[in-house]
Amino acid sequence: MPELPEIEVLVRHLAPLLKNKTIRAVVVRRANVLLPDSPAGFKRTLIGARFVGLARRGKFLLFTLRQPRTGRRFTLVGHLGMTGRMYLQPADQPLPKHAAVVFALGKSRFVYEDTRYFGRLTLDTDGVARLGPEPLSAAFTADYLRCALRRSRQQIKVKLLDQTLVAGVGNLYASEVLFRAGISPKTSACRLTSRQVSRLWRALRTVLAEAIALGSTLPLDWAGRNEWDGLFYFGRAPGTPDHYRERLRVYDRGGEPCPNCGARIKRLVQASRSTFYCPRCQRA
DNA sequence: CACCATGTTCCTTG
DNA sequence: CCAAGGAACATGGT
């Protein structure tokens, strides 16, 4: 569920559910996801602490907690990697196969599950400090983008994945944004015209904002029947409506007709990752 | 068996 | 210093 819109919707969903809950116990089933924290130190800090707030920065979840023993507030940083999920479930339900870290909250528990274990749940905030501006904030201006892109010869699709340029764009929305802006993914960042950068800036904001708005309209009953909610997974459970894919115009649609002009959507590999684009709407 | 996968970091090579 | 390419992390789907 990994890019900015999905994290934003998840944060809005979890914030009221976690607020004021106290961590009674911590179970670490995959110590690697805590790195560089150690399980012992992690537990010492978190047991007894209470959730007071939750925010998003890029693809990171920022949990604010308060430890009543010391009165200290601190931040717990979450990242879902490629396959991470976070949800509450009743404490008497069986733990999922790939539960990496579990917080006992009394009648319920907070689960961080991750099939590939690429994500993190850690007290280390270094990753957050390295992020560029939030694309939906006032600080992210077309002028900022122009200045930043002028200095780079990288292909624009690859550049959009650079979290120090702008925080939260991943492989899926990078293709979607360039399609919306009508820009070829192969264009060198510094060769984009001023007008193209403006279109790119606008597309970043509209595509991400639309994805958040669409995601917010669906219920996220993680512990219940909608555990396989199609919104957040590109691959979905059999028999589940594919809401997620329906709103993607080019991603994973190689060979299908472009929704604008009908030309065949092409797939290409950049930085060992797939890019999808319309060769007619997005000319080099 | 082959290849693909929403992310990030590190290393090598040019 | 930069850009590109590959590997690593680890598991599952097709």
XYZ file of C-alpha atoms (C1' of nucleotides) in Angstrom:
312
model
C 0.000 0.000 0.000
C 3.033 2.095 -0.289
C 2.756 5.492 -1.948
C 1.748 8.876 -0.556
C -2.030 8.666 -1.157
C -2.350 5.205 0.363
C -0.332 6.202 3.425
C -2.386 9.385 3.819
C -5.673 7.469 3.762
C -4.298 4.904 6.195
C -3.083 7.630 8.582
C -6.512 9.282 8.587
C -8.091 5.902 9.233
C -5.759 4.876 12.061
C -5.432 8.195 13.901
C -8.764 8.090 15.781
C -8.501 4.336 16.382
C -5.110 4.607 18.098
C -5.601 7.875 19.961
C -5.180 7.480 23.734
C -4.531 3.740 23.504
C -1.778 2.466 25.787
C 0.748 -0.130 24.661
C 0.565 -2.963 27.201
C 2.998 -5.310 25.476
C 5.142 -5.488 22.350
C 5.798 -8.641 20.323
C 8.667 -8.491 17.831
C 8.529 -11.395 15.391
C 11.002 -9.946 12.854
C 13.771 -7.993 14.518
C 15.022 -6.748 11.120
C 12.107 -4.352 10.680
C 13.217 -2.437 13.799
C 16.700 -1.659 12.498
C 18.746 0.149 13.613
C 16.842 -0.304 16.903
C 17.334 -3.411 19.009
C 14.241 -5.324 20.181
C 15.175 -4.747 23.832
C 15.583 -0.978 23.486
C 12.487 -0.724 21.310
C 10.356 -2.501 23.899
C 11.816 -0.519 26.797
C 10.791 2.741 25.113
C 7.352 1.657 23.929
C 5.828 -0.484 26.659
C 3.564 1.690 28.784
C 3.509 4.525 26.225
C 0.292 6.034 24.921
C -0.561 7.108 21.356
C -1.239 10.838 21.199
C -0.995 11.627 17.501
C -0.385 10.322 13.993
C 0.809 12.145 10.891
C 2.300 11.358 7.477
C 5.522 12.605 5.889
C 6.227 11.285 2.401
C 5.629 7.549 2.662
C 6.423 7.502 6.392
C 3.895 7.257 9.201
C 4.843 9.362 12.232
C 3.310 8.156 15.476
C 3.613 10.513 18.425
C 3.610 8.759 21.782
C 3.938 9.817 25.394
C 5.539 7.725 28.097
C 3.716 8.553 31.373
C 6.594 7.164 33.490
C 8.888 9.949 32.310
C 6.456 12.418 30.760
C 8.502 12.230 27.546
C 7.032 12.520 24.085
C 8.731 10.733 21.221
C 8.161 9.704 17.609
C 7.784 6.196 16.256
C 8.489 6.010 12.521
C 6.687 3.531 10.267
C 7.359 2.672 6.628
C 5.416 0.005 4.770
C 8.020 -0.899 2.161
C 6.362 -2.762 -0.701
C 3.904 -5.015 1.097
C 3.428 -3.613 4.595
C 0.024 -3.153 6.218
C -1.048 -1.731 9.542
C -4.403 -2.329 11.216
C -6.177 -3.016 14.483
C -7.794 -6.335 15.203
C -9.456 -7.985 18.219
C -6.840 -9.426 20.571
C -8.380 -12.903 20.397
C -7.964 -13.303 16.630
C -5.111 -15.372 15.243
C -2.017 -13.410 14.221
C -1.410 -13.206 10.475
C 1.426 -15.260 9.038
C 3.676 -12.286 8.352
C 2.990 -10.213 11.466
C 6.298 -8.444 12.084
C 5.490 -6.333 15.150
C 2.391 -6.429 17.348
C 1.314 -3.945 20.043
C -1.137 -5.272 22.641
C -3.623 -2.509 23.486
C -6.024 -4.424 25.749
C -9.099 -5.722 23.939
C -7.520 -4.915 20.593
C -4.066 -5.096 19.122
C -2.203 -3.011 16.566
C -0.528 -5.156 13.910
C 2.263 -4.287 11.505
C 2.295 -7.054 8.914
C 4.674 -7.263 5.950
C 5.077 -10.245 3.656
C 8.416 -9.133 2.304
C 9.651 -7.357 5.439
C 11.054 -4.418 3.481
C 9.305 -1.925 5.772
C 10.349 -0.443 9.108
C 8.932 0.343 12.517
C 11.664 2.183 14.336
C 12.622 5.070 16.616
C 15.248 6.172 14.088
C 14.132 9.355 12.292
C 17.066 9.774 9.890
C 15.069 8.633 6.867
C 12.413 11.278 7.499
C 15.029 14.020 7.837
C 16.330 13.364 4.326
C 12.962 13.924 2.596
C 12.245 16.716 0.150
C 9.094 18.878 0.346
C 5.565 17.524 0.634
C 4.022 17.754 -2.841
C 0.669 18.968 -1.485
C 2.134 21.639 0.787
C 2.512 25.350 0.018
C 6.301 24.923 0.225
C 6.225 22.817 -2.926
C 6.043 25.473 -5.623
C 6.495 25.253 -9.375
C 9.548 27.476 -8.939
C 11.113 25.059 -6.468
C 10.549 22.226 -8.935
C 12.027 24.212 -11.800
C 15.194 25.013 -9.829
C 15.595 21.453 -8.593
C 15.121 19.842 -12.012
C 17.457 22.277 -13.745
C 20.403 20.725 -11.931
C 19.724 17.096 -12.919
C 20.342 15.210 -16.117
C 18.471 12.114 -14.917
C 15.449 10.897 -16.822
C 12.401 12.580 -15.315
C 10.655 9.306 -14.378
C 13.682 8.192 -12.373
C 14.037 11.665 -10.845
C 10.437 11.623 -9.573
C 11.302 8.567 -7.456
C 14.029 10.576 -5.687
C 12.513 11.256 -2.255
C 14.795 14.252 -1.735
C 13.256 15.995 -4.765
C 9.686 15.552 -3.567
C 8.430 13.175 -0.879
C 5.969 10.370 -1.481
C 5.952 9.620 -5.222
C 6.514 5.947 -6.020
C 6.759 3.828 -9.131
C 3.041 3.722 -9.752
C 2.178 7.402 -9.400
C 5.347 8.460 -11.254
C 3.883 6.889 -14.412
C 0.425 8.295 -13.699
C 1.718 11.825 -13.099
C 3.806 11.911 -16.292
C 0.853 10.653 -18.279
C -1.336 13.398 -16.831
C 1.321 15.996 -17.643
C 1.860 14.667 -21.181
C 5.613 14.323 -20.643
C 7.813 11.485 -21.893
C 9.352 9.520 -19.007
C 12.665 9.512 -20.889
C 13.088 13.287 -20.964
C 16.136 14.491 -19.100
C 15.031 16.564 -16.069
C 17.095 19.621 -17.049
C 15.689 19.623 -20.571
C 12.064 20.085 -19.547
C 10.710 23.441 -20.686
C 9.324 25.878 -18.183
C 5.839 25.103 -19.421
C 6.423 21.352 -19.033
C 7.621 21.809 -15.445
C 4.447 23.780 -14.699
C 2.339 20.977 -16.133
C 4.319 18.418 -14.147
C 3.861 20.427 -10.938
C 0.129 20.650 -11.490
C -0.134 16.951 -12.387
C 1.739 15.920 -9.232
C -0.706 17.810 -7.065
C -3.883 16.794 -8.864
C -3.071 13.111 -9.338
C -2.034 12.643 -5.697
C -4.947 14.693 -4.348
C -7.446 12.782 -6.490
C -6.052 9.460 -5.308
C -6.439 10.545 -1.675
C -9.987 11.730 -2.323
C -10.953 8.453 -4.014
C -9.313 6.352 -1.313
C -11.031 8.278 1.431
C -14.424 7.305 0.093
C -13.919 3.607 0.750
C -14.268 1.986 4.183
C -11.112 0.487 5.649
C -12.396 -2.231 7.885
C -9.056 -3.977 8.163
C -9.958 -6.374 10.920
C -13.166 -7.479 9.267
C -14.468 -8.649 5.916
C -12.730 -5.970 3.906
C -9.324 -7.228 4.884
C -8.569 -7.588 1.194
C -9.887 -4.190 0.240
C -8.907 -3.792 -3.394
C -8.101 -0.119 -3.064
C -4.761 -0.671 -1.480
C -3.490 -3.608 -3.380
C -2.610 -3.637 -6.949
C -3.078 -7.383 -6.968
C -6.394 -8.181 -5.310
C -8.108 -11.158 -3.770
C -10.162 -13.291 -6.191
C -13.756 -12.112 -6.502
C -12.991 -8.663 -5.087
C -13.771 -5.623 -7.221
C -10.604 -4.044 -8.538
C -11.212 -0.450 -7.434
C -7.543 0.293 -7.367
C -6.732 -0.607 -10.939
C -9.814 1.088 -12.319
C -8.472 4.519 -11.480
C -4.994 3.969 -12.912
C -4.772 5.185 -16.490
C -1.460 3.711 -17.637
C 0.250 1.789 -14.838
C 0.399 -1.939 -15.668
C -1.657 -1.356 -18.799
C 0.985 -2.236 -21.370
C -0.678 -3.076 -24.724
C -4.026 -1.555 -23.742
C -5.407 1.482 -25.562
C -4.552 4.916 -24.170
C -7.670 6.445 -22.548
C -6.916 9.728 -24.364
C -5.925 8.753 -27.893
C -6.289 4.985 -28.233
C -2.626 4.316 -29.066
C -1.103 1.247 -27.404
C 0.379 1.944 -23.986
C 4.031 0.921 -23.835
C 6.142 -0.524 -21.036
C 9.790 0.333 -20.627
C 12.393 -0.338 -17.955
C 14.185 2.536 -16.216
C 16.460 2.058 -13.203
C 15.331 -1.611 -13.269
C 11.686 -0.665 -12.729
C 8.707 -0.669 -15.081
C 7.439 2.568 -16.574
C 4.157 2.780 -18.501
C 3.354 5.588 -20.902
C 1.501 6.531 -24.051
C 3.983 7.020 -26.910
C 1.616 9.443 -28.637
C 0.431 11.616 -25.720
C 3.898 11.645 -24.150
C 6.305 12.329 -27.014
C 10.004 12.779 -26.382
C 11.789 -23.118 -13.987
C 11.122 -18.155 -15.587
C 9.709 -13.573 -14.644
C 7.292 -10.019 -12.225
C 6.098 -7.039 -7.976
C 3.565 -0.248 -4.656
C 10.719 0.570 -1.747
C 15.309 1.850 -0.248
C 20.236 1.460 0.177
C 24.668 0.245 -1.177
C 28.204 -0.770 -4.426
C 30.592 -0.614 -8.809
C 31.576 1.270 -13.217
C 31.944 4.858 -16.530
C 30.565 15.045 -8.327
C 26.983 12.693 -11.412
C 24.391 8.881 -13.860
C 23.455 4.191 -14.732
C 23.180 -0.538 -13.596
C 23.033 -4.247 -10.555
C 22.461 -6.505 -6.154
C 20.677 -6.897 -1.737
C 16.844 -7.321 1.581
C 12.438 -11.582 1.349
C 8.192 -13.598 -0.231
C 4.621 -14.607 -3.255
C 1.860 -14.538 -7.722
C 1.422 -15.886 -12.472
